[in-house]
PDB file of C-alpha atoms in Angstrom:
ATOM      1  CA  MET A 930      16.976   4.565 -10.310  1.00 84.00           C
ATOM      2  CA  LYS A 931      13.672   6.672 -10.764  1.00 96.00           C
ATOM      3  CA  ILE A 932      11.370   6.746  -7.601  1.00 98.00           C
ATOM      4  CA  ILE A 933       8.895   5.143  -9.092  1.00 98.00           C
ATOM      5  CA  ASP A 934      11.115   2.292 -10.156  1.00 98.00           C
ATOM      6  CA  LYS A 935      12.231   2.077  -6.777  1.00 98.00           C
ATOM      7  CA  ALA A 936       8.532   1.836  -5.518  1.00 99.00           C
ATOM      8  CA  TYR A 937       7.812  -0.765  -7.562  1.00 98.00           C
ATOM      9  CA  THR A 938      11.191  -2.770  -6.840  1.00 98.00           C
ATOM     10  CA  LEU A 939      10.278  -2.376  -3.168  1.00 99.00           C
ATOM     11  CA  ALA A 940       6.697  -3.133  -3.575  1.00 98.00           C
ATOM     12  CA  LYS A 941       7.150  -6.577  -4.913  1.00 98.00           C
ATOM     13  CA  GLN A 942       9.662  -7.622  -2.413  1.00 98.00           C
ATOM     14  CA  VAL A 943       7.893  -6.688   0.633  1.00 99.00           C
ATOM     15  CA  ARG A 944       4.747  -8.342  -1.182  1.00 98.00           C
ATOM     16  CA  LEU A 945       6.409 -11.650   0.166  1.00 98.00           C
ATOM     17  CA  ASN A 946       6.404 -10.641   3.641  1.00 98.00           C
ATOM     18  CA  ALA A 947       2.340 -10.973   3.429  1.00 98.00           C
ATOM     19  CA  HIS A 948       0.250 -13.358   6.149  1.00 98.00           C
ATOM     20  CA  ALA A 949      -2.295 -14.468   3.972  1.00 97.00           C
ATOM     21  CA  PRO A 950      -2.853 -17.987   4.974  1.00 97.00           C
ATOM     22  CA  TYR A 951      -6.681 -17.732   4.176  1.00 96.00           C
ATOM     23  CA  SER A 952      -6.654 -15.952   1.096  1.00 94.00           C
ATOM     24  CA  LYS A 953      -3.164 -16.774  -0.294  1.00 95.00           C
ATOM     25  CA  PHE A 954      -3.425 -13.093  -2.237  1.00 95.00           C
ATOM     26  CA  LEU A 955       0.292 -11.517  -1.589  1.00 97.00           C
ATOM     27  CA  VAL A 956       0.239  -7.982  -1.706  1.00 98.00           C
ATOM     28  CA  GLY A 957       2.604  -5.329  -1.530  1.00 98.00           C
ATOM     29  CA  ALA A 958       2.207  -1.767  -1.323  1.00 99.00           C
ATOM     30  CA  VAL A 959       4.329   1.550  -1.131  1.00 99.00           C
ATOM     31  CA  VAL A 960       3.156   5.170  -0.752  1.00 99.00           C
ATOM     32  CA  LYS A 961       5.407   8.275  -1.676  1.00 99.00           C
ATOM     33  CA  VAL A 962       5.497  11.164   0.400  1.00 98.00           C
ATOM     34  CA  LYS A 963       4.762  14.542  -1.587  1.00 96.00           C
ATOM     35  CA  GLY A 964       7.499  16.536  -1.825  1.00 95.00           C
ATOM     36  CA  SER A 965      10.291  14.010  -0.618  1.00 96.00           C
ATOM     37  CA  ASP A 966      11.688  10.640  -1.588  1.00 95.00           C
ATOM     38  CA  GLN A 967      10.327   8.872   1.757  1.00 98.00           C
ATOM     39  CA  LEU A 968       8.877   5.573   0.848  1.00 99.00           C
ATOM     40  CA  PHE A 969       6.373   3.848   3.086  1.00 99.00           C
ATOM     41  CA  ALA A 970       5.947   0.028   2.345  1.00 99.00           C
ATOM     42  CA  ALA A 971       3.688  -2.413   3.430  1.00 99.00           C
ATOM     43  CA  CYS A 972       2.129  -6.035   3.220  1.00 99.00           C
ATOM     44  CA  ASN A 973      -1.196  -7.258   3.810  1.00 98.00           C
ATOM     45  CA  VAL A 974      -1.353  -8.937   7.258  1.00 98.00           C
ATOM     46  CA  GLU A 975      -4.959 -11.614   7.501  1.00 98.00           C
ATOM     47  CA  ASN A 976      -6.576 -12.431  10.625  1.00 96.00           C
ATOM     48  CA  ALA A 977      -9.154 -15.799  11.270  1.00 93.00           C
ATOM     49  CA  SER A 978     -11.404 -12.609  12.252  1.00 91.00           C
ATOM     50  CA  TYR A 979     -11.696 -10.945   8.831  1.00 86.00           C
ATOM     51  CA  GLY A 980     -12.068  -7.399  10.814  1.00 87.00           C
ATOM     52  CA  GLY A 981      -8.840  -7.969  12.366  1.00 91.00           C
ATOM     53  CA  ALA A 982      -7.341  -8.000   8.329  1.00 95.00           C
ATOM     54  CA  VAL A 983      -5.378  -4.971   7.264  1.00 97.00           C
ATOM     55  CA  CYS A 984      -4.645  -4.394   3.745  1.00 98.00           C
ATOM     56  CA  ALA A 985      -1.441  -3.121   2.218  1.00 98.00           C
ATOM     57  CA  GLU A 986      -2.883  -0.321   0.546  1.00 98.00           C
ATOM     58  CA  ARG A 987      -4.019   0.686   4.136  1.00 98.00           C
ATOM     59  CA  ASN A 988      -0.973  -0.449   6.347  1.00 98.00           C
ATOM     60  CA  ALA A 989       1.352   1.642   4.118  1.00 99.00           C
ATOM     61  CA  ILE A 990      -0.716   4.821   4.615  1.00 98.00           C
ATOM     62  CA  PHE A 991      -0.716   3.781   8.672  1.00 98.00           C
ATOM     63  CA  GLN A 992       2.918   3.581   8.822  1.00 98.00           C
ATOM     64  CA  MET A 993       3.276   7.188   7.108  1.00 98.00           C
ATOM     65  CA  VAL A 994       0.964   8.595   9.252  1.00 98.00           C
ATOM     66  CA  ALA A 995       2.811   6.930  12.345  1.00 98.00           C
ATOM     67  CA  ALA A 996       6.120   7.827  11.338  1.00 98.00           C
ATOM     68  CA  LEU A 997       5.376  11.816   9.956  1.00 97.00           C
ATOM     69  CA  GLY A 998       1.923  12.641  11.132  1.00 96.00           C
ATOM     70  CA  LYS A 999      -0.282  14.718   8.723  1.00 88.00           C
ATOM     71  CA  ALA A1000       1.452  13.761   5.288  1.00 94.00           C
ATOM     72  CA  GLU A1001       0.414  13.931   1.703  1.00 95.00           C
ATOM     73  CA  PRO A1002       0.807  10.902  -0.629  1.00 97.00           C
ATOM     74  CA  GLU A1003       2.128  11.532  -3.963  1.00 98.00           C
ATOM     75  CA  PHE A1004       0.854   8.124  -5.231  1.00 98.00           C
ATOM     76  CA  LEU A1005       0.831   4.691  -4.286  1.00 98.00           C
ATOM     77  CA  VAL A1006       2.371   1.376  -6.111  1.00 98.00           C
ATOM     78  CA  LEU A1007       0.332  -1.689  -5.346  1.00 98.00           C
ATOM     79  CA  VAL A1008       1.562  -5.218  -6.603  1.00 98.00           C
ATOM     80  CA  THR A1009      -0.304  -8.375  -6.705  1.00 96.00           C
ATOM     81  CA  ASP A1010       0.315 -11.826  -8.082  1.00 89.00           C
ATOM     82  CA  THR A1011      -2.281 -11.552 -10.511  1.00 89.00           C
ATOM     83  CA  LEU A1012      -1.432 -11.097 -14.072  1.00 85.00           C
ATOM     84  CA  THR A1013      -4.253  -8.011 -14.602  1.00 86.00           C
ATOM     85  CA  GLY A1014      -3.443  -6.422 -11.262  1.00 83.00           C
ATOM     86  CA  ALA A1015      -5.745  -5.373  -8.872  1.00 92.00           C
ATOM     87  CA  ALA A1016      -7.302  -2.175  -7.446  1.00 94.00           C
ATOM     88  CA  PRO A1017      -7.843  -0.803  -3.847  1.00 96.00           C
ATOM     89  CA  CYS A1018     -11.156  -2.296  -2.003  1.00 95.00           C
ATOM     90  CA  GLY A1019     -13.548  -0.203  -0.515  1.00 95.00           C
ATOM     91  CA  PHE A1020     -11.862   0.262   2.615  1.00 95.00           C
ATOM     92  CA  CYS A1021      -8.792   1.257   1.214  1.00 97.00           C
ATOM     93  CA  LEU A1022     -10.476   3.632  -0.928  1.00 97.00           C
ATOM     94  CA  GLN A1023     -12.062   5.535   1.757  1.00 97.00           C
ATOM     95  CA  VAL A1024      -8.662   5.612   3.696  1.00 96.00           C
ATOM     96  CA  LEU A1025      -6.742   7.103   0.451  1.00 97.00           C
ATOM     97  CA  SER A1026      -9.717   9.749  -0.194  1.00 96.00           C
ATOM     98  CA  GLU A1027      -9.033  11.017   3.761  1.00 96.00           C
ATOM     99  CA  PHE A1028      -5.100  11.474   2.839  1.00 95.00           C
ATOM    100  CA  CYS A1029      -5.014  11.992  -0.777  1.00 95.00           C
ATOM    101  CA  ALA A1030      -5.414  14.108  -3.218  1.00 94.00           C
ATOM    102  CA  PRO A1031      -8.905  13.454  -5.706  1.00 93.00           C
ATOM    103  CA  ASP A1032      -6.594  12.738  -8.553  1.00 95.00           C
ATOM    104  CA  PHE A1033      -3.976  10.290  -6.331  1.00 95.00           C
ATOM    105  CA  PRO A1034      -2.148   7.721  -8.453  1.00 96.00           C
ATOM    106  CA  VAL A1035      -2.468   4.269  -8.009  1.00 96.00           C
ATOM    107  CA  HIS A1036      -0.081   2.316 -10.365  1.00 95.00           C
TER     108      HIS A1036
END
């Protein structure tokens, strides 16, 4: 199985763990580390205090940093339950811009 396919499967699985009682919008994300087969999977976790919520994309990046320190992500797989998919929010784009190359792909 290709690493991108493995990441997609993992993102679909972890999405089901999302805690989204307010939006009902379940999101799974997987970050692949450049130069490695390591994958970091995460889901979104909402809170009644909106500022306390964390998106799946940031959650995956933060898990990578917690485990490896400074590492460069190669790509991100983002899975939602919408037919057309979704893009990272502004907060996530800012975090991605600080850890990723300008041509960083989001699948």
